[in-house]
C-alpha positions as a printed Julia matrix, in Angstrom:
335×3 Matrix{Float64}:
   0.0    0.0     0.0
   1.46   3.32   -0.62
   3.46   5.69    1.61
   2.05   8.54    2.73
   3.41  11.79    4.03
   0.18  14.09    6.02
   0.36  17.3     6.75
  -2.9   18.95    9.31
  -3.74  15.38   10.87
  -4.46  17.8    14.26
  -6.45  20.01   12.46
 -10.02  20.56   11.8
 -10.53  18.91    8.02
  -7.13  17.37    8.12
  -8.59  15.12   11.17
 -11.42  14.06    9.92
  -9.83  13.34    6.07
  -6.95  11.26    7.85
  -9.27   9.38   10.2
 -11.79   8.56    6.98
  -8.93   7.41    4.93
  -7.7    4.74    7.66
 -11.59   3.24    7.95
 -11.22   3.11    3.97
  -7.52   1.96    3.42
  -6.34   0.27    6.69
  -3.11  -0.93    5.14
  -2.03   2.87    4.5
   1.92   3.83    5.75
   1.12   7.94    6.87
   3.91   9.76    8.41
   2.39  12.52   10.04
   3.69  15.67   10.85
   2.61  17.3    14.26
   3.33  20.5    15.82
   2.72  19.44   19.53
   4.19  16.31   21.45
   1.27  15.75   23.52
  -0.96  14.95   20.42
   1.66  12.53   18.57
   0.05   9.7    20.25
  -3.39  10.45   19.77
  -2.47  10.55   15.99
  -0.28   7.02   16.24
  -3.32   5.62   17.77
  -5.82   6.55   14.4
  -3.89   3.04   12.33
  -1.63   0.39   13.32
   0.82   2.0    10.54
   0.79   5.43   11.33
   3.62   7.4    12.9
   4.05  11.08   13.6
   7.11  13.33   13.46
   7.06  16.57   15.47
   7.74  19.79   13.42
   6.12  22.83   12.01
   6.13  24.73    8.64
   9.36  26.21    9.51
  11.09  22.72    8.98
  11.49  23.1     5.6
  14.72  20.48    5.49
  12.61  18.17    7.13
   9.21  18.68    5.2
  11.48  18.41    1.79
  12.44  14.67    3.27
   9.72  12.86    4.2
   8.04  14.7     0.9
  10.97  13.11   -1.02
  10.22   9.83    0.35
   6.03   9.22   -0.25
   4.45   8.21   -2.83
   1.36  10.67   -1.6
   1.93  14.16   -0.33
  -1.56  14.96    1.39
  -1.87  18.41    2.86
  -4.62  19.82    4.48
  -3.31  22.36    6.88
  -2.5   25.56    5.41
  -3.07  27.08    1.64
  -0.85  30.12    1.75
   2.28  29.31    3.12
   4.66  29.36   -0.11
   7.86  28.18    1.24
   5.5   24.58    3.2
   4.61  24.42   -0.71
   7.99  24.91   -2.41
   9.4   22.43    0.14
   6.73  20.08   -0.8
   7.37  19.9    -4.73
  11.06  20.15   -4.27
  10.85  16.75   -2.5
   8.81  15.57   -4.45
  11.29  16.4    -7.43
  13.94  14.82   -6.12
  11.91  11.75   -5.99
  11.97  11.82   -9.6
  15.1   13.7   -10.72
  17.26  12.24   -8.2
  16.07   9.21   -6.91
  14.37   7.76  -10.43
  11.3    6.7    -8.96
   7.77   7.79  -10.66
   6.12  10.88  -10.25
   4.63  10.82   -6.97
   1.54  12.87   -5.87
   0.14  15.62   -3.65
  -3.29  15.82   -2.82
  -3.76  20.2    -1.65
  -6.23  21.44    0.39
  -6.82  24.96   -1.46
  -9.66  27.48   -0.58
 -12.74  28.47   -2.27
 -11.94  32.06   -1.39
  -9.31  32.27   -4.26
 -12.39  32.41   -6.37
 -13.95  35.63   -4.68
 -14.54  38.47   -7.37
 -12.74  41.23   -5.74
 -15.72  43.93   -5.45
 -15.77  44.28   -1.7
 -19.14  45.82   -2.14
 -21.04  43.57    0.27
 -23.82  43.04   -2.49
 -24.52  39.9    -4.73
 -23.64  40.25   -8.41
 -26.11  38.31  -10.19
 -23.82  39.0   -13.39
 -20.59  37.76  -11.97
 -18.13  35.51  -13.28
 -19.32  31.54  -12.96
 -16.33  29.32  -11.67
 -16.51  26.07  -12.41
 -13.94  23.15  -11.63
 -15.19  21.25  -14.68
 -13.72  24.2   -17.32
  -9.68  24.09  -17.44
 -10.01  27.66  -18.36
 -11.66  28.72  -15.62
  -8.83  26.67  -13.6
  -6.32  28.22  -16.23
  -7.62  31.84  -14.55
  -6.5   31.34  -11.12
  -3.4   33.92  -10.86
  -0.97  34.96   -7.82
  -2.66  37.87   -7.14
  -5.91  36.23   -5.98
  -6.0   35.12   -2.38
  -4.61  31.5    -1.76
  -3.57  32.33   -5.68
   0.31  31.99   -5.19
   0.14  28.21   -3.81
  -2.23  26.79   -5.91
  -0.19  28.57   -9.17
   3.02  26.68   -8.0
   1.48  23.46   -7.79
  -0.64  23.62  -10.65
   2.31  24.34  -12.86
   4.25  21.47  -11.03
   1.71  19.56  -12.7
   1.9   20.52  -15.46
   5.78  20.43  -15.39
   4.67  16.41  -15.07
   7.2   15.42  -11.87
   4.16  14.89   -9.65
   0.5   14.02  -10.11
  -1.36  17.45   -8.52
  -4.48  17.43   -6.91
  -6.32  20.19   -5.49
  -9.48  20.59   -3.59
 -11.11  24.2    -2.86
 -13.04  24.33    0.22
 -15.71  26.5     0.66
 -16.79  27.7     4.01
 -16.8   24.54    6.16
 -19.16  23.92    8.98
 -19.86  20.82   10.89
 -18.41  18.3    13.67
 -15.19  16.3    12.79
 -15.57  12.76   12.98
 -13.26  10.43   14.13
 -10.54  13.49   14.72
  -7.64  13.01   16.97
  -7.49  16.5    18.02
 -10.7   18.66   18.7
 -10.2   21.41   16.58
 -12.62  24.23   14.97
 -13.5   25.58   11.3
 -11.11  28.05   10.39
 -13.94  29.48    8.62
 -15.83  29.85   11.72
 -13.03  31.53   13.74
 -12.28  34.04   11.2
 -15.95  35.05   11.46
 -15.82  34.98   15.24
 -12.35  37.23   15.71
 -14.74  39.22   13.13
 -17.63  40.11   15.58
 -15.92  39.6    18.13
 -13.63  42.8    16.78
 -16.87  44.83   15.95
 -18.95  43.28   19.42
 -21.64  42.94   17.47
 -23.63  40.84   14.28
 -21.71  43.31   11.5
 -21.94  42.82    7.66
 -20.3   44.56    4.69
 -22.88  47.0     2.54
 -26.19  44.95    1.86
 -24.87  41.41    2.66
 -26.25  40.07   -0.28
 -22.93  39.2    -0.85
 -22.31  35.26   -0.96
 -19.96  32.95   -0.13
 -20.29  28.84   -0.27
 -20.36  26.37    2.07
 -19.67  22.9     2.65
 -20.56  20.42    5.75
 -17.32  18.96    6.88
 -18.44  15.33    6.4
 -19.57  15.55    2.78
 -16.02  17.5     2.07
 -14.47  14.35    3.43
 -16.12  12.0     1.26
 -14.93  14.17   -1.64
 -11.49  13.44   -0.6
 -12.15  10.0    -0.72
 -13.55  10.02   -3.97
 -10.26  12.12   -5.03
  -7.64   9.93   -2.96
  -9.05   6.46   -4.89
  -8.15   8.63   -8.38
  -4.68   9.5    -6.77
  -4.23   5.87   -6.24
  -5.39   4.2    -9.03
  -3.41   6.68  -10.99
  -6.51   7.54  -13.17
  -5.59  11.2   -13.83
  -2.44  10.94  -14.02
  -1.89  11.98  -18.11
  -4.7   14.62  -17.48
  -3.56  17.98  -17.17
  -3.4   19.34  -13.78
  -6.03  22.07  -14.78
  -8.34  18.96  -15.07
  -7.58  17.76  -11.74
  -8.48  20.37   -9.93
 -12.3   20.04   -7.67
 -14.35  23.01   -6.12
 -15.74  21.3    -2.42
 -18.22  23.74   -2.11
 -22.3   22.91   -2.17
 -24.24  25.92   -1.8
 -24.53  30.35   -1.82
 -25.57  31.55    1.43
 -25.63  35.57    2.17
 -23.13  36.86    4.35
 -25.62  38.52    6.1
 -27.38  35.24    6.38
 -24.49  33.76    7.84
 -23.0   36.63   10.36
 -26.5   36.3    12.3
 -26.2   32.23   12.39
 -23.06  32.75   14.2
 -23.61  36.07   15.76
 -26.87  34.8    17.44
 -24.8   32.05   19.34
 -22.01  34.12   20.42
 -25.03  36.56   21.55
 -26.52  33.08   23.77
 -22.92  32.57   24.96
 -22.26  36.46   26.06
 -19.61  36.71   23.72
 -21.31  39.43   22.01
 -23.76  41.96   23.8
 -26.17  41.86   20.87
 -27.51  39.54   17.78
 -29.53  42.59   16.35
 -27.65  42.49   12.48
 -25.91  45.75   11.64
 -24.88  47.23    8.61
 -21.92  48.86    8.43
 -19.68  50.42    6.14
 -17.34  49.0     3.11
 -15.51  52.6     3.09
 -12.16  52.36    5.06
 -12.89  48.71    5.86
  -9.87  46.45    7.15
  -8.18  43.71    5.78
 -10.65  41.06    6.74
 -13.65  42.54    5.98
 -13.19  43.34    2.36
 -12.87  39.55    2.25
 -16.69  39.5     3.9
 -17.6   42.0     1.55
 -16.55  40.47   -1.93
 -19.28  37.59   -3.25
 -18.49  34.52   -5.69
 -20.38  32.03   -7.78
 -19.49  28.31   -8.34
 -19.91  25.66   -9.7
 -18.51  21.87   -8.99
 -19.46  19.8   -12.01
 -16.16  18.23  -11.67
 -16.58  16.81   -8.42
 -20.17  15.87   -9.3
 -18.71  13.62  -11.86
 -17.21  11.58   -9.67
 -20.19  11.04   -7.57
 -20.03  13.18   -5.28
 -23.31  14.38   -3.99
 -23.46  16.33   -1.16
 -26.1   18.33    0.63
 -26.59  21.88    0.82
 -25.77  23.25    4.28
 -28.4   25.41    6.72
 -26.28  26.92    8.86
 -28.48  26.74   11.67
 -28.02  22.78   11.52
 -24.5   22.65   12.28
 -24.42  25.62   14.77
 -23.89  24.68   18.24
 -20.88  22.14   18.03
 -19.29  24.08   15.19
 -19.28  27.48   17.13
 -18.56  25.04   20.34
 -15.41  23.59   18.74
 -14.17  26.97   17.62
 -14.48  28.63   20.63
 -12.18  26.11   22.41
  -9.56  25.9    19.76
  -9.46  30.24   19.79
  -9.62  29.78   23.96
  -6.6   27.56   23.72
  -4.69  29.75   21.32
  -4.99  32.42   23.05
């Protein structure tokens, strides 16, 4: 069975994908790589051929190795670090141009918010650009000036450059509990919009907050990655171009104004925030962060569809209490 090297096996969708893959391929060989000692055995004990190294991002020497020496790069903890990328494919090089072994293959966690349109005007665009994972071009469009744009350029041209079999899936907004996870751990998503209102102490949205963004339910995205991983191993894709390789994991448009009050209202019920009365306020002078809230999208995943995925569309309401729950404590810890 193959070798593979994970990176996010503590984290919230990393967790959940490693556990999955063990109940599906019990035979796998994962090295993981862990930031914290006191969760390396609560990772060795997901598979009776899993083992975890302690390091971070900044181990580049060390993330180059074990890259080097997998067959299967998975990596589902962080889309914007570029030198945790370059270490990645330079390993993964070597493998090839150095060692003479095949191609081997990375399996990216990306994010849906590379495909945002920019307009920070907190108001849908019922004209706006259609992405869809199924059109190369639209794939071919993704630059290094988009957000999450500079990682997913270098390893889409990696594939292309044919030393390793890329594959990329874009996460939308994820919600939902993490099954099976070693490490309790909460959306990042969700704890982006909390530091959010927590910042503003109140249920704040950009302009009209017509303004969408899509979301995905954590379990469904992890049955995606199955359906990807069993093309990774069965080599499928591999003479495809990397453009067609590439899957949007995101179901279904929900308002940001919509979704500020689904989390705003709990924070309210846990005294977070004084107030779940939704405010307006203004896109003029607006920070960092909330021109993200403020710019909309529209998506389509035709491309994941085909392989049979079918997921269902998230309420936000559903998946409240243990999502905000979960995020809460992670943000607690970290702080």
């Amino acid at each position: 069975m193959a070798n593979v090297f994970f990176i996010g096996a503590t984290g919230y969708i990393g967790g959940a994908v490693l556990h999955a893959l063990l109940q599906a391929h019990p035979s796998l060989v994962v090295t993981a790589l862990v930031r914290r000692a006191d969760t390396i055995a609560r990772v060795r004990a997901l598979g009776e051929h899993v083992s975890a190294v302690q390091g971070t991002f900044d181990d580049l020497a060390l993330i180059e190795r074990l890259s080097r020496a997998a067959d299967i790069v998975i990596n589902t903890a962080d889309c914007d670090t570029v030198p945790l990328t370059n270490a990645i494919l330079a390993g993964l090089r070597k493998r090839v141009e150095e060692d003479g072994k095949p191609p081997g293959a990375l399996l990216h966690t990306g994010g849906g918010a590379v495909f945002l349109d920019g307009r920070r005007e907190g108001k849908a665009d019922p004209n706006g650009r259609v992405w869809n994972d199924a059109n190369p071009d639209d794939i071919r469009s993704i630059t290094a000036d988009r957000l999450h744009g500079p990682v997913d350029v270098a390893i889409l041209q990696a594939g292309e450059a044919r030393y390793i079999d890329t594959h990329i899936i874009s996460p939308g907004g994820v919600i939902g509990e993490a099954r099976g996870a070693p490490v309790l751990a909460g959306s990042i998503f969700i704890k982006l919009l909390i530091q959010f209102l927590t910042q503003k102490q109140r249920v704040a949205y950009l302009g009209e907050g017509t303004n969408r963004f899509y979301m995905v339910e954590l379990n469904d995205l992890v049955d995606l990655y199955l359906l990807v991983f069993a093309r990774v191993l069965s080599g499928a894709d591999k003479d495809k171009s990397a453009y067609e390789r590439y899957y949007i994991g995101a179901v279904n448009p929900l308002p940001l104004k919509t979704i500020m009050t689904a989390v705003g209202e709990k924070l309210a019920r846990r005294t977070v925030i004084p107030d779940a009365t939704p405010v307006s306020i203004s896109v003029e002078g607006a920070d960092a962060l909330s021109q993200v809230f403020a710019a909309d999208q529209r998506l389509e995943y035709d491309r994941a569809k085909s392989l049979g995925w079918n997921p269902k569309p998230v309420d936000m309401k559903e998946y409240m209490n243990e999502t905000i729950d979960a995020a809460l404590d992670t943000l607690h810890r970290q702080l």
